[in-house]
mmCIF file of C-alpha atoms in Angstrom:
data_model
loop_
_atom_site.group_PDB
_atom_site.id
_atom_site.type_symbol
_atom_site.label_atom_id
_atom_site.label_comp_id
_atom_site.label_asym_id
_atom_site.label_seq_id
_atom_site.Cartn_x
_atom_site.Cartn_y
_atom_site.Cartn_z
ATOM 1 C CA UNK A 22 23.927 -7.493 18.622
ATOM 2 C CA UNK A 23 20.490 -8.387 20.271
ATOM 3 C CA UNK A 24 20.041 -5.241 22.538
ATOM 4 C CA UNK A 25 16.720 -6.701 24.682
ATOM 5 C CA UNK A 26 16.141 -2.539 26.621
ATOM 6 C CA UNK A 27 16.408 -1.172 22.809
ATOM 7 C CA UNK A 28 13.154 -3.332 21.935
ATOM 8 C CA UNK A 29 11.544 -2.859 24.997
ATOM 9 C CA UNK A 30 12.095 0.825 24.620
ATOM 10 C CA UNK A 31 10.522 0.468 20.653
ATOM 11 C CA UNK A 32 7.673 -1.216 21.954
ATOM 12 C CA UNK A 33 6.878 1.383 24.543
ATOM 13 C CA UNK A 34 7.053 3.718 21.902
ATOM 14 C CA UNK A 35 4.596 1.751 19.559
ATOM 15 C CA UNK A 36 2.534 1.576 22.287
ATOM 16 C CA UNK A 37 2.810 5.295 22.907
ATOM 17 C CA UNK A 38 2.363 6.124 18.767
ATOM 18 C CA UNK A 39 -1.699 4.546 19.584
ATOM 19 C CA UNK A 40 -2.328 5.606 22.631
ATOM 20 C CA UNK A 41 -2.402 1.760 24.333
ATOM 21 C CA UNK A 42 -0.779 0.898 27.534
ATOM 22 C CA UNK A 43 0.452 -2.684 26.542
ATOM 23 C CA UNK A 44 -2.329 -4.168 29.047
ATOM 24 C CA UNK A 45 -5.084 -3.189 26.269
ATOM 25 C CA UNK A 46 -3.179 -3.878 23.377
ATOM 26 C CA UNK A 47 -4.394 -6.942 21.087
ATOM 27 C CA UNK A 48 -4.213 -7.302 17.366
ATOM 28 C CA UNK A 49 -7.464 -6.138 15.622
ATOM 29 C CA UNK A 50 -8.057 -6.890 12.278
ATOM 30 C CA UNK A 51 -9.873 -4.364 10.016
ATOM 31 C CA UNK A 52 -12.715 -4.138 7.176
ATOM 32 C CA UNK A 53 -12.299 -1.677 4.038
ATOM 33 C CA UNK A 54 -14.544 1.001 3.093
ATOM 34 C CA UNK A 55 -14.239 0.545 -1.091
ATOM 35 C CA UNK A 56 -15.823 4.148 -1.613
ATOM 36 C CA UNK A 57 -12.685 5.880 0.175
ATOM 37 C CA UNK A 58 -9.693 3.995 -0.868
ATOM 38 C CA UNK A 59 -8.046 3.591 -4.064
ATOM 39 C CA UNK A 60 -4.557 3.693 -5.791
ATOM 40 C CA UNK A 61 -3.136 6.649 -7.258
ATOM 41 C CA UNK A 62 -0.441 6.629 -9.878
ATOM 42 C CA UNK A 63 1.648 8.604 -12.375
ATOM 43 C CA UNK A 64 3.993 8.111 -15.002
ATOM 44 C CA UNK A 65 5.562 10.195 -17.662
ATOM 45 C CA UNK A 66 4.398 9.817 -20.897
ATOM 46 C CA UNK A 67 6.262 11.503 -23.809
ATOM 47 C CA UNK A 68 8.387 13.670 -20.460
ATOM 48 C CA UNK A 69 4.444 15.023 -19.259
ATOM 49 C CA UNK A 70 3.275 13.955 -16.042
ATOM 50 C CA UNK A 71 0.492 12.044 -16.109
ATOM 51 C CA UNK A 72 -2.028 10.950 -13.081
ATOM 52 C CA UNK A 73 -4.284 8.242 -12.757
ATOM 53 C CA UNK A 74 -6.223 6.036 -10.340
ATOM 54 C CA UNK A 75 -7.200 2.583 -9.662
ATOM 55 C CA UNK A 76 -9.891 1.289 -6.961
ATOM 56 C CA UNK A 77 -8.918 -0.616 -4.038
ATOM 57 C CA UNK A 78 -11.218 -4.171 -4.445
ATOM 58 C CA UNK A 79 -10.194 -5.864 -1.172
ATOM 59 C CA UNK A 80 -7.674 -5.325 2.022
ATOM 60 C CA UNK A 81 -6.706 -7.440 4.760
ATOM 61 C CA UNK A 82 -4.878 -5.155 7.441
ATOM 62 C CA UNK A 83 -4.037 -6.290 10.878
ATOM 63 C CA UNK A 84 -2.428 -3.850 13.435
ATOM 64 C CA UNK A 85 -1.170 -5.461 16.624
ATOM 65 C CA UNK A 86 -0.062 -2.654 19.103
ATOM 66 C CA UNK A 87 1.793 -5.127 20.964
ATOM 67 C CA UNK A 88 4.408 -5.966 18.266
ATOM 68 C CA UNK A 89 3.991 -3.156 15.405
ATOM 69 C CA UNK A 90 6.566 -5.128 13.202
ATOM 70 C CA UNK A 91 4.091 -8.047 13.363
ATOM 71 C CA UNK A 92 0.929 -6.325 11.753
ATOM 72 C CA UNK A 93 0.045 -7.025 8.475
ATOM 73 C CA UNK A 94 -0.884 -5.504 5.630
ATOM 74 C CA UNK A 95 -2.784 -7.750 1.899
ATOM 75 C CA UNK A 96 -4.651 -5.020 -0.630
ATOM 76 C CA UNK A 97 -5.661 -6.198 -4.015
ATOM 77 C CA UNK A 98 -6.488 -3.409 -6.515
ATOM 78 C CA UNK A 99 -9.166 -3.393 -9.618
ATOM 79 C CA UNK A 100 -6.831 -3.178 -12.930
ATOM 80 C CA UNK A 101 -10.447 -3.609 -15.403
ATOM 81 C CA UNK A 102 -11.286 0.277 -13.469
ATOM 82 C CA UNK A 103 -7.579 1.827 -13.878
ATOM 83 C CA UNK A 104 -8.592 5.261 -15.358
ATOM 84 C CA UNK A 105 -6.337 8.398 -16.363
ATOM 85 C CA UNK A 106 -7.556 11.583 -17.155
ATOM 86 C CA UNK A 107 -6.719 10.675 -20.448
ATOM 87 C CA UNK A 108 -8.943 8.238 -22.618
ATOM 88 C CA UNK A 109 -6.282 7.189 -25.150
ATOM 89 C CA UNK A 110 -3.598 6.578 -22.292
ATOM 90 C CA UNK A 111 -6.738 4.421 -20.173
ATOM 91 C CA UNK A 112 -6.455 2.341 -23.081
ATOM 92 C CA UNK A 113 -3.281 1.959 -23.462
ATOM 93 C CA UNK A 114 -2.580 1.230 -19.611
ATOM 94 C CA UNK A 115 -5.347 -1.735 -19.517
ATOM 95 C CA UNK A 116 -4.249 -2.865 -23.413
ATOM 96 C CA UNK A 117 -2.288 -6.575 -23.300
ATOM 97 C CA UNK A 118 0.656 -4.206 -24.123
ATOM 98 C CA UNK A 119 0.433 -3.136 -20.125
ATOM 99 C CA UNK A 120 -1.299 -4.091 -17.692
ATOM 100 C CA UNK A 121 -3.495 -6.818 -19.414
ATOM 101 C CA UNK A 122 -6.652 -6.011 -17.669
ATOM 102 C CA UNK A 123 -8.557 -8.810 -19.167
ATOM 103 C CA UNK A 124 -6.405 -11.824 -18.644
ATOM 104 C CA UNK A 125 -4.879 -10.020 -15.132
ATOM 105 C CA UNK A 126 -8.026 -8.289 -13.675
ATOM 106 C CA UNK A 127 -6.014 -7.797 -10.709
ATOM 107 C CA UNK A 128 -3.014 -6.439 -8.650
ATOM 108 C CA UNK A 129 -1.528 -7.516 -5.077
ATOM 109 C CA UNK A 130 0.489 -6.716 -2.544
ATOM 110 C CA UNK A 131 1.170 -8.800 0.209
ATOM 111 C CA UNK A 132 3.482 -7.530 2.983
ATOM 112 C CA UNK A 133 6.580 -9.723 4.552
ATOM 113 C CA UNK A 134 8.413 -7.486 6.768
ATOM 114 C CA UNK A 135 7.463 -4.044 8.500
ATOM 115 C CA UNK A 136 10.501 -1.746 9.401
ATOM 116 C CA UNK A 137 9.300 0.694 11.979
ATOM 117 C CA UNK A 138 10.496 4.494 12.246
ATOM 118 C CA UNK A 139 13.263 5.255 14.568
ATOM 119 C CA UNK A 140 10.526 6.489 17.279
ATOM 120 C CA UNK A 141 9.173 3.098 17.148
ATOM 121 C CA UNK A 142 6.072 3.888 14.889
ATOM 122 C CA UNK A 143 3.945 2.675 11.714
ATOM 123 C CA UNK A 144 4.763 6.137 10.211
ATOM 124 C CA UNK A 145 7.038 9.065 9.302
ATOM 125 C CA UNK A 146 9.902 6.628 8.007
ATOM 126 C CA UNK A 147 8.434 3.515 8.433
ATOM 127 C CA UNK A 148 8.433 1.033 5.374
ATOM 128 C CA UNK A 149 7.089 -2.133 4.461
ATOM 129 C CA UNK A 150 8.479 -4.978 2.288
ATOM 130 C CA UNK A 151 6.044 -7.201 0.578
ATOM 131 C CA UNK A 152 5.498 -9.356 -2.927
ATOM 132 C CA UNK A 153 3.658 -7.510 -5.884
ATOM 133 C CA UNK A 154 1.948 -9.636 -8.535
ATOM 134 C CA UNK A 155 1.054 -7.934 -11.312
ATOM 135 C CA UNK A 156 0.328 -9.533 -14.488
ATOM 136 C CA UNK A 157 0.592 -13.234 -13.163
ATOM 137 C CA UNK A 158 4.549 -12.204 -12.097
ATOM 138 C CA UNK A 159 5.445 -11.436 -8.477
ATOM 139 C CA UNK A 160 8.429 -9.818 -7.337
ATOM 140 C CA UNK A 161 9.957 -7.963 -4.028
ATOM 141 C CA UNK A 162 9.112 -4.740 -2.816
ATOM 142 C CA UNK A 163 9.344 -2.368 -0.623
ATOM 143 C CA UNK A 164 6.705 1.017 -0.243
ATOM 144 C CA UNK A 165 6.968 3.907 2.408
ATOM 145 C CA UNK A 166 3.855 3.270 5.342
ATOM 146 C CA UNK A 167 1.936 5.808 7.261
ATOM 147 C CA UNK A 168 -0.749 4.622 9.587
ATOM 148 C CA UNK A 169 -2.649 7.305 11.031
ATOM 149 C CA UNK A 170 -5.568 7.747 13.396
ATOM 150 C CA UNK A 171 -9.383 9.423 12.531
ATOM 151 C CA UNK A 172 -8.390 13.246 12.785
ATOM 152 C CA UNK A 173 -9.790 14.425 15.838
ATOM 153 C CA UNK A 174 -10.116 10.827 17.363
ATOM 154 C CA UNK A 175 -8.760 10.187 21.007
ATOM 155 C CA UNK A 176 -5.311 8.979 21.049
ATOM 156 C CA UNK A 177 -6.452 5.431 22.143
ATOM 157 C CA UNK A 178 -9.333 5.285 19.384
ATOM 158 C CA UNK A 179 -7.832 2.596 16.833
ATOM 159 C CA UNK A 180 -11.359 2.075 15.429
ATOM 160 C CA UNK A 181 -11.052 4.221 12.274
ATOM 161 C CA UNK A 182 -7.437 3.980 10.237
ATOM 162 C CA UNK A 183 -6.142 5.220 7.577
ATOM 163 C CA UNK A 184 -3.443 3.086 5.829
ATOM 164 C CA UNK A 185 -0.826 4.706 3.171
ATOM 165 C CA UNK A 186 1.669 3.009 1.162
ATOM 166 C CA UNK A 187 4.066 4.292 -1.227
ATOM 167 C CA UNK A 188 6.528 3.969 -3.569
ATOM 168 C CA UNK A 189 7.522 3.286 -7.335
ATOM 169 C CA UNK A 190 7.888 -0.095 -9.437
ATOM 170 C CA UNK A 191 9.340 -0.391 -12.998
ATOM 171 C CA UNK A 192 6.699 -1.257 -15.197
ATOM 172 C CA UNK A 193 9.489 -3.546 -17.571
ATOM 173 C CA UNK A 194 10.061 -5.317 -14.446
ATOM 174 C CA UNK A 195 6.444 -7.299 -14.569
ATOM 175 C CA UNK A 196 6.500 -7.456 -18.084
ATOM 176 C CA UNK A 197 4.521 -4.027 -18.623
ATOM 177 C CA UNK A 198 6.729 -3.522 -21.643
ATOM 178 C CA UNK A 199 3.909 -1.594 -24.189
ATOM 179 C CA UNK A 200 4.808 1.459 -25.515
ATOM 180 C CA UNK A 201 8.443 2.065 -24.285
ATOM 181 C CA UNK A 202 9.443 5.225 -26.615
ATOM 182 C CA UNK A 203 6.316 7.070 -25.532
ATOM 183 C CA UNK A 204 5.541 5.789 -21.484
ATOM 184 C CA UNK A 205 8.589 5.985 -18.966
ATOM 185 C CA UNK A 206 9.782 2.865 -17.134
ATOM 186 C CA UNK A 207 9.119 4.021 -13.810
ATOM 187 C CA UNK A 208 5.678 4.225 -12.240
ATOM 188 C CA UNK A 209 5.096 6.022 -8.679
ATOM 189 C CA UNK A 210 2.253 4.416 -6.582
ATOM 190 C CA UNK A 211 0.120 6.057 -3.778
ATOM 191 C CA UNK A 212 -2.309 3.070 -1.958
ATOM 192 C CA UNK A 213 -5.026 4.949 -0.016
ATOM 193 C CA UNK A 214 -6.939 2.530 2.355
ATOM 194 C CA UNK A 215 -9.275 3.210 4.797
ATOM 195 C CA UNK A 216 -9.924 1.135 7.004
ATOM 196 C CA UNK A 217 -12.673 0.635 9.935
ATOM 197 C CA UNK A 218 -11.808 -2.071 12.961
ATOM 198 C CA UNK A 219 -14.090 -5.436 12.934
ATOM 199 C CA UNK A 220 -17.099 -5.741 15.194
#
């Protein structure tokens, strides 16, 4: 049931999580600095861990401190840059067998829904659920989201952000298929963005 003090009392706490008495609080759309985001990732290949990284190309994040559940969050990611620390397994990840770097030069995420923690925040248990398209197919999911302040910055300062989102995808699922016997299903994801509020 519809419990009208409950969201009152989440949106005092959203509020609270920034800083902003709800008098100041407008949604404020945000510009990403390329150099300091990008996507980490790792998979197992033959059972060893393996990391690797891909470069954030463009994000679209809006944060309204009036209605946290209302912000939004699009990042599209360079596939052509992917790298591992391994050459052979770079290949292999951008190869048509995976990722398909030339005819898909790019991945997406576009969120839906944000589920805020129980104190009412964009962090520490909040999640958001979004499409992925990846390799022209676009499916449901749903990553972990922290959205944290500048360190050091005063607790009303929104003007610097840093935006993580994680979780894992099957590969199989988008058609990743390449490789099966030697590169596990499962890939975890780690989206670093960082973001700076528009002039």
């Amino acid at each position: 049931m519809f419990d009208p003090t409950r969201r009152s009392v989440l949106i005092g706490l959203g509020y609270l999580a920034f800083g902003l008495s709800p008098a100041h609080a407008a949604p404020t759309g945000y510009t990403l600095s390329e150099k300091d985001s990008n996507v980490g990732f790792r998979f197992l290949l033959s059972g060893v861990p393996i990391q690797g990284s891909m470069p954030v190309q463009a994000a679209q994040i809006i944060i309204d401190p009036a209605n946290l559940a209302a912000s939004q969050v699009d990042v599209t990611l360079n596939v052509a840059k992917a790298k591992t620390a391994l050459f052979f397994a770079t290949d292999a990840l951008v190869s048509t067998e995976v990722l398909d770097a030339k005819q898909f030069p790019t991945i997406r995420f576009v969120s839906q829904a944000i589920t805020l923690a129980s104190d009412g925040r964009l962090s520490d248990g909040a999640s958001i659920a979004g499409l992925l398209t990846l390799r022209g197919i676009t499916r449901p999911i749903t990553l972990n989201a922290n959205v944290l302040r500048a360190p050091g910055s005063a607790a009303d300062d929104l003007s610097n952000l840093t935006v993580r989102l994680d979780g894992a995808v099957s590969r199989a699922a988008f058609g990743a298929t390449g490789f099966p016997d030697l590169v596990a299903d499962i890939v975890e994801l780690d989206i670093l963005a960082v973001v700076a509020a528009k002039a």
